[in-house]
Amino acid sequence: MIELKDLVVSYPGAASNAVDGVSFSTARGELTALAGPNGSGKSSIVRALLRRADIRRGVASLDGRDVRLISYEELALNVAVVPQREEPAFPVPVREYVALGRYPHLGLWRAPAREDDVAVAEALAQAGVADLASRDTDALSGGEWQRVRIARALAQRTPALVLDEPTTFLDVAHEMAIFELLYSLARSGLAVLLVSHQLNLVARFADKIVVLDHGKVAISGTPNDVMRADRLESIYDWPVVITRDPATGAPALVPLRRPIKL
């Protein structure tokens, strides 16, 4: 389980906390989505889980253990992360890049075994990039690179998976494929925490949505609880209406045009 209790994250010189007293949990078998306006604290929560942000108060924990008390090696065995931005230092074949996800299991000395080759092959297939395995990373499109990064995280085979805007640069088909994959991974027993601006897709796939605003939890609950026009208009400062997805019946957000002032 991923759990935050009264989490406060701040950065030197900042006038306010990036994350200000946030509490929620993501259980195994559950897909939880973090949403909210730009700068609301979503990526700072991911950094806190990775021990890359200063936790001033509260706790970020994995299965009840404070991440600050877990070694980086053990952390990598328990949670795989797809950060928002990442560029390789130099080009490598995609298969080798995805195989980096096995490093926490191998360490410095153990050579890859059959189980590692199988994990890499399955991760490539799951992310839909098996046909790119022999291509170099610098020859990938933005969308292909995004799916290769997801494949590397899947190769880690951790019980928890955290993704920060994983469908950026993806077209509609690949975006849907990634959401379908994350949903199936959660149903297989993983704890999946997803940062996304795609509220309509989140409402179709997530078990729980946590919407942040100015570092605080503005609203959280099931998609039906969260997808409310009055609350979302206030959070995003834009007029919206909520309808129903004709395919699934899930709530769907439609942003409105503001009246043109003549």
PDB file of C-alpha atoms in Angstrom:
ATOM      1  CA  MET A   1       0.000   0.000   0.000  1.00  0.00           C
ATOM      2  CA  ILE A   2       1.079   3.551  -0.759  1.00  0.00           C
ATOM      3  CA  GLU A   3      -0.057   5.873   2.019  1.00  0.00           C
ATOM      4  CA  LEU A   4       0.362   9.556   2.777  1.00  0.00           C
ATOM      5  CA  LYS A   5      -0.493  10.963   6.195  1.00  0.00           C
ATOM      6  CA  ASP A   6      -0.567  14.748   6.684  1.00  0.00           C
ATOM      7  CA  LEU A   7       2.269  15.058   4.143  1.00  0.00           C
ATOM      8  CA  VAL A   8       3.962  18.450   3.890  1.00  0.00           C
ATOM      9  CA  VAL A   9       6.607  19.083   1.203  1.00  0.00           C
ATOM     10  CA  SER A  10       8.364  22.405   0.699  1.00  0.00           C
ATOM     11  CA  TYR A  11      11.242  23.788  -1.358  1.00  0.00           C
ATOM     12  CA  PRO A  12      13.891  26.318  -0.276  1.00  0.00           C
ATOM     13  CA  GLY A  13      12.849  29.887  -0.953  1.00  0.00           C
ATOM     14  CA  ALA A  14       9.215  29.010  -1.722  1.00  0.00           C
ATOM     15  CA  ALA A  15       6.560  31.237  -0.169  1.00  0.00           C
ATOM     16  CA  SER A  16       4.212  28.298   0.509  1.00  0.00           C
ATOM     17  CA  ASN A  17       4.317  24.528   0.842  1.00  0.00           C
ATOM     18  CA  ALA A  18       4.174  22.565  -2.407  1.00  0.00           C
ATOM     19  CA  VAL A  19       2.201  19.860  -0.584  1.00  0.00           C
ATOM     20  CA  ASP A  20       0.306  21.009   2.486  1.00  0.00           C
ATOM     21  CA  GLY A  21      -1.167  18.313   4.739  1.00  0.00           C
ATOM     22  CA  VAL A  22      -2.179  15.733   2.117  1.00  0.00           C
ATOM     23  CA  SER A  23      -3.529  12.343   3.220  1.00  0.00           C
ATOM     24  CA  PHE A  24      -4.731   9.438   1.071  1.00  0.00           C
ATOM     25  CA  SER A  25      -3.859   5.815   0.340  1.00  0.00           C
ATOM     26  CA  THR A  26      -3.580   3.493  -2.640  1.00  0.00           C
ATOM     27  CA  ALA A  27      -4.151  -0.161  -1.824  1.00  0.00           C
ATOM     28  CA  ARG A  28      -3.025  -3.167  -3.819  1.00  0.00           C
ATOM     29  CA  GLY A  29      -5.579  -3.970  -6.478  1.00  0.00           C
ATOM     30  CA  GLU A  30      -6.550  -0.301  -6.731  1.00  0.00           C
ATOM     31  CA  LEU A  31      -5.929   2.422  -9.315  1.00  0.00           C
ATOM     32  CA  THR A  32      -5.814   5.857  -7.701  1.00  0.00           C
ATOM     33  CA  ALA A  33      -5.519   9.000  -9.822  1.00  0.00           C
ATOM     34  CA  LEU A  34      -4.012  12.308  -8.720  1.00  0.00           C
ATOM     35  CA  ALA A  35      -5.409  15.295 -10.588  1.00  0.00           C
ATOM     36  CA  GLY A  36      -5.468  19.051 -10.203  1.00  0.00           C
ATOM     37  CA  PRO A  37      -4.275  22.273 -11.832  1.00  0.00           C
ATOM     38  CA  ASN A  38      -0.642  22.817 -12.777  1.00  0.00           C
ATOM     39  CA  GLY A  39       1.453  23.529  -9.696  1.00  0.00           C
ATOM     40  CA  SER A  40      -1.016  21.938  -7.283  1.00  0.00           C
ATOM     41  CA  GLY A  41       1.540  19.508  -5.812  1.00  0.00           C
ATOM     42  CA  LYS A  42       1.053  16.325  -7.834  1.00  0.00           C
ATOM     43  CA  SER A  43       4.659  15.848  -8.956  1.00  0.00           C
ATOM     44  CA  SER A  44       5.945  16.861  -5.511  1.00  0.00           C
ATOM     45  CA  ILE A  45       4.079  13.895  -4.046  1.00  0.00           C
ATOM     46  CA  VAL A  46       5.858  11.606  -6.517  1.00  0.00           C
ATOM     47  CA  ARG A  47       9.198  13.150  -5.533  1.00  0.00           C
ATOM     48  CA  ALA A  48       8.416  12.619  -1.862  1.00  0.00           C
ATOM     49  CA  LEU A  49       7.749   8.928  -2.481  1.00  0.00           C
ATOM     50  CA  LEU A  50      11.155   8.736  -4.208  1.00  0.00           C
ATOM     51  CA  ARG A  51      12.888  10.589  -1.358  1.00  0.00           C
ATOM     52  CA  ARG A  52      13.757  13.373  -3.779  1.00  0.00           C
ATOM     53  CA  ALA A  53      11.802  16.077  -1.942  1.00  0.00           C
ATOM     54  CA  ASP A  54      12.101  17.346   1.609  1.00  0.00           C
ATOM     55  CA  ILE A  55       9.275  16.001   3.779  1.00  0.00           C
ATOM     56  CA  ARG A  56       8.764  18.673   6.415  1.00  0.00           C
ATOM     57  CA  ARG A  57       5.926  16.946   8.229  1.00  0.00           C
ATOM     58  CA  GLY A  58       3.870  13.803   7.997  1.00  0.00           C
ATOM     59  CA  VAL A  59       4.726  10.504   6.371  1.00  0.00           C
ATOM     60  CA  ALA A  60       4.911   8.901   2.932  1.00  0.00           C
ATOM     61  CA  SER A  61       4.956   5.137   3.402  1.00  0.00           C
ATOM     62  CA  LEU A  62       5.004   1.839   1.529  1.00  0.00           C
ATOM     63  CA  ASP A  63       3.249  -1.047   3.281  1.00  0.00           C
ATOM     64  CA  GLY A  64       3.396   0.911   6.526  1.00  0.00           C
ATOM     65  CA  ARG A  65       7.120   1.737   6.299  1.00  0.00           C
ATOM     66  CA  ASP A  66       8.269   5.364   6.123  1.00  0.00           C
ATOM     67  CA  VAL A  67      10.103   5.799   2.802  1.00  0.00           C
ATOM     68  CA  ARG A  68      12.795   7.805   4.618  1.00  0.00           C
ATOM     69  CA  LEU A  69      13.722   4.651   6.549  1.00  0.00           C
ATOM     70  CA  ILE A  70      13.926   2.411   3.462  1.00  0.00           C
ATOM     71  CA  SER A  71      17.193   2.103   1.532  1.00  0.00           C
ATOM     72  CA  TYR A  72      17.160   3.203  -2.107  1.00  0.00           C
ATOM     73  CA  GLU A  73      17.855  -0.403  -3.103  1.00  0.00           C
ATOM     74  CA  GLU A  74      14.818  -1.708  -1.226  1.00  0.00           C
ATOM     75  CA  LEU A  75      12.705   1.194  -2.431  1.00  0.00           C
ATOM     76  CA  ALA A  76      13.471   0.182  -6.031  1.00  0.00           C
ATOM     77  CA  LEU A  77      12.314  -3.368  -5.280  1.00  0.00           C
ATOM     78  CA  ASN A  78       8.956  -2.131  -4.004  1.00  0.00           C
ATOM     79  CA  VAL A  79       7.918   0.738  -6.239  1.00  0.00           C
ATOM     80  CA  ALA A  80       8.589   1.474  -9.921  1.00  0.00           C
ATOM     81  CA  VAL A  81       8.240   5.067 -11.052  1.00  0.00           C
ATOM     82  CA  VAL A  82       7.720   6.672 -14.442  1.00  0.00           C
ATOM     83  CA  PRO A  83       8.692  10.319 -13.844  1.00  0.00           C
ATOM     84  CA  GLN A  84       7.246  13.186 -15.835  1.00  0.00           C
ATOM     85  CA  ARG A  85      10.511  13.988 -17.632  1.00  0.00           C
ATOM     86  CA  GLU A  86      13.533  11.875 -18.437  1.00  0.00           C
ATOM     87  CA  GLU A  87      16.188  11.871 -21.146  1.00  0.00           C
ATOM     88  CA  PRO A  88      18.870   9.177 -21.584  1.00  0.00           C
ATOM     89  CA  ALA A  89      22.462  10.392 -21.283  1.00  0.00           C
ATOM     90  CA  PHE A  90      23.327   8.559 -24.507  1.00  0.00           C
ATOM     91  CA  PRO A  91      21.413   6.374 -26.969  1.00  0.00           C
ATOM     92  CA  VAL A  92      21.049   2.662 -26.202  1.00  0.00           C
ATOM     93  CA  PRO A  93      18.961  -0.093 -27.795  1.00  0.00           C
ATOM     94  CA  VAL A  94      15.429  -0.139 -26.415  1.00  0.00           C
ATOM     95  CA  ARG A  95      15.781  -3.695 -25.105  1.00  0.00           C
ATOM     96  CA  GLU A  96      18.856  -2.684 -23.085  1.00  0.00           C
ATOM     97  CA  TYR A  97      17.084   0.381 -21.747  1.00  0.00           C
ATOM     98  CA  VAL A  98      14.068  -1.653 -20.609  1.00  0.00           C
ATOM     99  CA  ALA A  99      16.462  -4.198 -19.056  1.00  0.00           C
ATOM    100  CA  LEU A 100      17.627  -1.428 -16.694  1.00  0.00           C
ATOM    101  CA  GLY A 101      14.386  -2.121 -14.847  1.00  0.00           C
ATOM    102  CA  ARG A 102      15.931  -5.399 -13.701  1.00  0.00           C
ATOM    103  CA  TYR A 103      18.898  -3.682 -12.029  1.00  0.00           C
ATOM    104  CA  PRO A 104      17.328  -3.617  -8.523  1.00  0.00           C
ATOM    105  CA  HIS A 105      17.040  -7.419  -8.730  1.00  0.00           C
ATOM    106  CA  LEU A 106      20.540  -7.938 -10.156  1.00  0.00           C
ATOM    107  CA  GLY A 107      22.766  -5.523  -8.263  1.00  0.00           C
ATOM    108  CA  LEU A 108      26.325  -5.034  -9.432  1.00  0.00           C
ATOM    109  CA  TRP A 109      27.428  -8.625  -9.795  1.00  0.00           C
ATOM    110  CA  ARG A 110      24.640 -11.029 -10.770  1.00  0.00           C
ATOM    111  CA  ALA A 111      24.349 -11.652 -14.511  1.00  0.00           C
ATOM    112  CA  PRO A 112      20.862 -11.587 -16.046  1.00  0.00           C
ATOM    113  CA  ALA A 113      19.127 -14.969 -15.889  1.00  0.00           C
ATOM    114  CA  ARG A 114      16.217 -16.374 -17.867  1.00  0.00           C
ATOM    115  CA  GLU A 115      13.700 -14.828 -15.451  1.00  0.00           C
ATOM    116  CA  ASP A 116      15.159 -11.395 -16.228  1.00  0.00           C
ATOM    117  CA  ASP A 117      14.947 -11.960 -19.987  1.00  0.00           C
ATOM    118  CA  VAL A 118      11.336 -13.064 -19.561  1.00  0.00           C
ATOM    119  CA  ALA A 119      10.497  -9.978 -17.473  1.00  0.00           C
ATOM    120  CA  VAL A 120      11.972  -7.692 -20.136  1.00  0.00           C
ATOM    121  CA  ALA A 121      10.165  -9.463 -22.989  1.00  0.00           C
ATOM    122  CA  GLU A 122       6.840  -9.323 -21.124  1.00  0.00           C
ATOM    123  CA  ALA A 123       7.317  -5.629 -20.278  1.00  0.00           C
ATOM    124  CA  LEU A 124       8.054  -4.794 -23.924  1.00  0.00           C
ATOM    125  CA  ALA A 125       4.902  -6.633 -24.988  1.00  0.00           C
ATOM    126  CA  GLN A 126       2.701  -5.106 -22.271  1.00  0.00           C
ATOM    127  CA  ALA A 127       3.732  -1.563 -23.214  1.00  0.00           C
ATOM    128  CA  GLY A 128       3.293  -2.314 -26.918  1.00  0.00           C
ATOM    129  CA  VAL A 129       6.918  -1.662 -27.863  1.00  0.00           C
ATOM    130  CA  ALA A 130       8.226  -5.164 -28.656  1.00  0.00           C
ATOM    131  CA  ASP A 131       8.686  -4.112 -32.282  1.00  0.00           C
ATOM    132  CA  LEU A 132      11.003  -1.309 -31.149  1.00  0.00           C
ATOM    133  CA  ALA A 133      13.334  -3.548 -29.121  1.00  0.00           C
ATOM    134  CA  SER A 134      16.314  -3.244 -31.474  1.00  0.00           C
ATOM    135  CA  ARG A 135      15.892   0.467 -32.207  1.00  0.00           C
ATOM    136  CA  ASP A 136      18.056   3.039 -30.393  1.00  0.00           C
ATOM    137  CA  THR A 137      16.357   5.329 -27.893  1.00  0.00           C
ATOM    138  CA  ASP A 138      17.371   8.466 -29.826  1.00  0.00           C
ATOM    139  CA  ALA A 139      15.415   7.208 -32.860  1.00  0.00           C
ATOM    140  CA  LEU A 140      12.070   7.143 -31.020  1.00  0.00           C
ATOM    141  CA  SER A 141       9.162   9.545 -31.326  1.00  0.00           C
ATOM    142  CA  GLY A 142       7.863  11.241 -28.187  1.00  0.00           C
ATOM    143  CA  GLY A 143       5.049   8.722 -27.845  1.00  0.00           C
ATOM    144  CA  GLU A 144       7.313   5.731 -28.448  1.00  0.00           C
ATOM    145  CA  TRP A 145       9.780   6.990 -25.851  1.00  0.00           C
ATOM    146  CA  GLN A 146       6.972   7.374 -23.328  1.00  0.00           C
ATOM    147  CA  ARG A 147       5.858   3.762 -23.816  1.00  0.00           C
ATOM    148  CA  VAL A 148       9.453   2.501 -23.589  1.00  0.00           C
ATOM    149  CA  ARG A 149       9.799   4.267 -20.220  1.00  0.00           C
ATOM    150  CA  ILE A 150       6.646   2.524 -19.019  1.00  0.00           C
ATOM    151  CA  ALA A 151       8.089  -0.790 -20.210  1.00  0.00           C
ATOM    152  CA  ARG A 152      11.199  -0.231 -18.097  1.00  0.00           C
ATOM    153  CA  ALA A 153       9.033   0.339 -15.009  1.00  0.00           C
ATOM    154  CA  LEU A 154       7.034  -2.822 -15.748  1.00  0.00           C
ATOM    155  CA  ALA A 155      10.272  -4.807 -16.031  1.00  0.00           C
ATOM    156  CA  GLN A 156      10.981  -3.965 -12.375  1.00  0.00           C
ATOM    157  CA  ARG A 157       8.026  -6.141 -11.348  1.00  0.00           C
ATOM    158  CA  THR A 158       7.321  -4.232  -8.171  1.00  0.00           C
ATOM    159  CA  PRO A 159       4.103  -4.415  -6.102  1.00  0.00           C
ATOM    160  CA  ALA A 160       3.546  -0.664  -6.538  1.00  0.00           C
ATOM    161  CA  LEU A 161       3.653   1.481  -9.667  1.00  0.00           C
ATOM    162  CA  VAL A 162       3.682   5.294  -9.746  1.00  0.00           C
ATOM    163  CA  LEU A 163       3.317   7.201 -13.022  1.00  0.00           C
ATOM    164  CA  ASP A 164       3.528  10.964 -13.510  1.00  0.00           C
ATOM    165  CA  GLU A 165       1.621  11.975 -16.674  1.00  0.00           C
ATOM    166  CA  PRO A 166       2.416   8.716 -18.527  1.00  0.00           C
ATOM    167  CA  THR A 167       0.213   9.437 -21.555  1.00  0.00           C
ATOM    168  CA  THR A 168       1.860  12.728 -22.541  1.00  0.00           C
ATOM    169  CA  PHE A 169       2.659  12.691 -26.289  1.00  0.00           C
ATOM    170  CA  LEU A 170       0.511   9.601 -26.917  1.00  0.00           C
ATOM    171  CA  ASP A 171      -2.187   9.441 -29.587  1.00  0.00           C
ATOM    172  CA  VAL A 172      -5.710   8.330 -28.732  1.00  0.00           C
ATOM    173  CA  ALA A 173      -5.145   4.609 -29.386  1.00  0.00           C
ATOM    174  CA  HIS A 174      -1.936   4.378 -27.355  1.00  0.00           C
ATOM    175  CA  GLU A 175      -3.379   6.567 -24.615  1.00  0.00           C
ATOM    176  CA  MET A 176      -6.334   4.210 -24.261  1.00  0.00           C
ATOM    177  CA  ALA A 177      -4.015   1.193 -24.382  1.00  0.00           C
ATOM    178  CA  ILE A 178      -1.954   2.568 -21.473  1.00  0.00           C
ATOM    179  CA  PHE A 179      -5.069   3.241 -19.367  1.00  0.00           C
ATOM    180  CA  GLU A 180      -6.349  -0.263 -20.128  1.00  0.00           C
ATOM    181  CA  LEU A 181      -2.956  -1.666 -19.124  1.00  0.00           C
ATOM    182  CA  LEU A 182      -2.840   0.269 -15.848  1.00  0.00           C
ATOM    183  CA  TYR A 183      -6.377  -0.854 -15.021  1.00  0.00           C
ATOM    184  CA  SER A 184      -5.450  -4.500 -15.648  1.00  0.00           C
ATOM    185  CA  LEU A 185      -2.249  -4.163 -13.593  1.00  0.00           C
ATOM    186  CA  ALA A 186      -4.261  -2.834 -10.674  1.00  0.00           C
ATOM    187  CA  ARG A 187      -6.744  -5.684 -11.014  1.00  0.00           C
ATOM    188  CA  SER A 188      -3.828  -8.137 -10.986  1.00  0.00           C
ATOM    189  CA  GLY A 189      -2.882  -6.924  -7.511  1.00  0.00           C
ATOM    190  CA  LEU A 190      -0.597  -3.921  -7.983  1.00  0.00           C
ATOM    191  CA  ALA A 191      -1.056  -0.625  -6.184  1.00  0.00           C
ATOM    192  CA  VAL A 192      -1.145   1.917  -9.020  1.00  0.00           C
ATOM    193  CA  LEU A 193      -0.864   5.675  -8.433  1.00  0.00           C
ATOM    194  CA  LEU A 194      -1.381   7.737 -11.576  1.00  0.00           C
ATOM    195  CA  VAL A 195      -0.857  11.485 -12.004  1.00  0.00           C
ATOM    196  CA  SER A 196      -2.968  12.701 -14.905  1.00  0.00           C
ATOM    197  CA  HIS A 197      -4.739  15.738 -16.328  1.00  0.00           C
ATOM    198  CA  GLN A 198      -7.027  13.473 -18.378  1.00  0.00           C
ATOM    199  CA  LEU A 199     -10.051  13.653 -16.088  1.00  0.00           C
ATOM    200  CA  ASN A 200     -12.401  11.931 -18.506  1.00  0.00           C
ATOM    201  CA  LEU A 201     -10.134   8.897 -18.909  1.00  0.00           C
ATOM    202  CA  VAL A 202      -9.374   8.884 -15.203  1.00  0.00           C
ATOM    203  CA  ALA A 203     -13.119   8.818 -14.483  1.00  0.00           C
ATOM    204  CA  ARG A 204     -13.487   5.732 -16.698  1.00  0.00           C
ATOM    205  CA  PHE A 205     -10.645   3.717 -15.184  1.00  0.00           C
ATOM    206  CA  ALA A 206      -9.769   4.899 -11.672  1.00  0.00           C
ATOM    207  CA  ASP A 207     -11.200   3.464  -8.484  1.00  0.00           C
ATOM    208  CA  LYS A 208     -10.476   6.705  -6.656  1.00  0.00           C
ATOM    209  CA  ILE A 209      -9.600  10.257  -7.701  1.00  0.00           C
ATOM    210  CA  VAL A 210      -7.755  12.745  -5.485  1.00  0.00           C
ATOM    211  CA  VAL A 211      -7.916  16.324  -6.784  1.00  0.00           C
ATOM    212  CA  LEU A 212      -5.325  18.736  -5.400  1.00  0.00           C
ATOM    213  CA  ASP A 213      -5.518  22.511  -5.313  1.00  0.00           C
ATOM    214  CA  HIS A 214      -2.730  24.735  -3.956  1.00  0.00           C
ATOM    215  CA  GLY A 215      -1.062  21.754  -2.305  1.00  0.00           C
ATOM    216  CA  LYS A 216      -4.163  20.536  -0.469  1.00  0.00           C
ATOM    217  CA  VAL A 217      -6.765  17.852  -1.169  1.00  0.00           C
ATOM    218  CA  ALA A 218      -9.706  19.766  -2.609  1.00  0.00           C
ATOM    219  CA  ILE A 219     -11.935  16.736  -3.180  1.00  0.00           C
ATOM    220  CA  SER A 220     -11.466  12.971  -3.265  1.00  0.00           C
ATOM    221  CA  GLY A 221     -13.527   9.835  -3.695  1.00  0.00           C
ATOM    222  CA  THR A 222     -14.992   7.745  -6.479  1.00  0.00           C
ATOM    223  CA  PRO A 223     -15.339   9.270  -9.955  1.00  0.00           C
ATOM    224  CA  ASN A 224     -19.007   9.933  -9.232  1.00  0.00           C
ATOM    225  CA  ASP A 225     -18.066  11.734  -6.010  1.00  0.00           C
ATOM    226  CA  VAL A 226     -15.384  13.886  -7.624  1.00  0.00           C
ATOM    227  CA  MET A 227     -16.774  14.716 -11.070  1.00  0.00           C
ATOM    228  CA  ARG A 228     -19.030  17.546  -9.902  1.00  0.00           C
ATOM    229  CA  ALA A 229     -19.285  20.710 -11.954  1.00  0.00           C
ATOM    230  CA  ASP A 230     -19.518  23.108  -9.005  1.00  0.00           C
ATOM    231  CA  ARG A 231     -16.338  21.796  -7.336  1.00  0.00           C
ATOM    232  CA  LEU A 232     -14.295  21.410 -10.513  1.00  0.00           C
ATOM    233  CA  GLU A 233     -15.251  24.883 -11.762  1.00  0.00           C
ATOM    234  CA  SER A 234     -13.931  26.334  -8.517  1.00  0.00           C
ATOM    235  CA  ILE A 235     -10.703  24.298  -8.600  1.00  0.00           C
ATOM    236  CA  TYR A 236      -9.858  24.911 -12.257  1.00  0.00           C
ATOM    237  CA  ASP A 237     -11.381  28.395 -12.473  1.00  0.00           C
ATOM    238  CA  TRP A 238     -13.207  27.505 -15.673  1.00  0.00           C
ATOM    239  CA  PRO A 239     -16.886  26.805 -16.467  1.00  0.00           C
ATOM    240  CA  VAL A 240     -17.668  23.123 -17.063  1.00  0.00           C
ATOM    241  CA  VAL A 241     -20.597  20.762 -17.290  1.00  0.00           C
ATOM    242  CA  ILE A 242     -20.654  17.090 -16.354  1.00  0.00           C
ATOM    243  CA  THR A 243     -22.301  14.618 -18.699  1.00  0.00           C
ATOM    244  CA  ARG A 244     -22.202  10.818 -18.993  1.00  0.00           C
ATOM    245  CA  ASP A 245     -19.845   8.841 -21.185  1.00  0.00           C
ATOM    246  CA  PRO A 246     -22.166   7.140 -23.726  1.00  0.00           C
ATOM    247  CA  ALA A 247     -19.985   4.002 -23.822  1.00  0.00           C
ATOM    248  CA  THR A 248     -19.473   3.361 -20.099  1.00  0.00           C
ATOM    249  CA  GLY A 249     -21.849   5.656 -18.223  1.00  0.00           C
ATOM    250  CA  ALA A 250     -18.888   7.192 -16.373  1.00  0.00           C
ATOM    251  CA  PRO A 251     -19.066  10.931 -15.614  1.00  0.00           C
ATOM    252  CA  ALA A 252     -17.432  13.082 -18.290  1.00  0.00           C
ATOM    253  CA  LEU A 253     -16.280  16.691 -18.091  1.00  0.00           C
ATOM    254  CA  VAL A 254     -16.996  19.182 -20.882  1.00  0.00           C
ATOM    255  CA  PRO A 255     -15.240  22.571 -20.584  1.00  0.00           C
ATOM    256  CA  LEU A 256     -17.390  25.447 -21.785  1.00  0.00           C
ATOM    257  CA  ARG A 257     -16.439  28.500 -23.788  1.00  0.00           C
ATOM    258  CA  ARG A 258     -16.650  31.720 -21.854  1.00  0.00           C
ATOM    259  CA  PRO A 259     -18.942  34.358 -23.353  1.00  0.00           C
ATOM    260  CA  ILE A 260     -17.130  36.702 -25.732  1.00  0.00           C
ATOM    261  CA  LYS A 261     -17.160  40.243 -24.443  1.00  0.00           C
ATOM    262  CA  LEU A 262     -17.960  42.721 -27.222  1.00  0.00           C
TER     263      LEU A 262
END
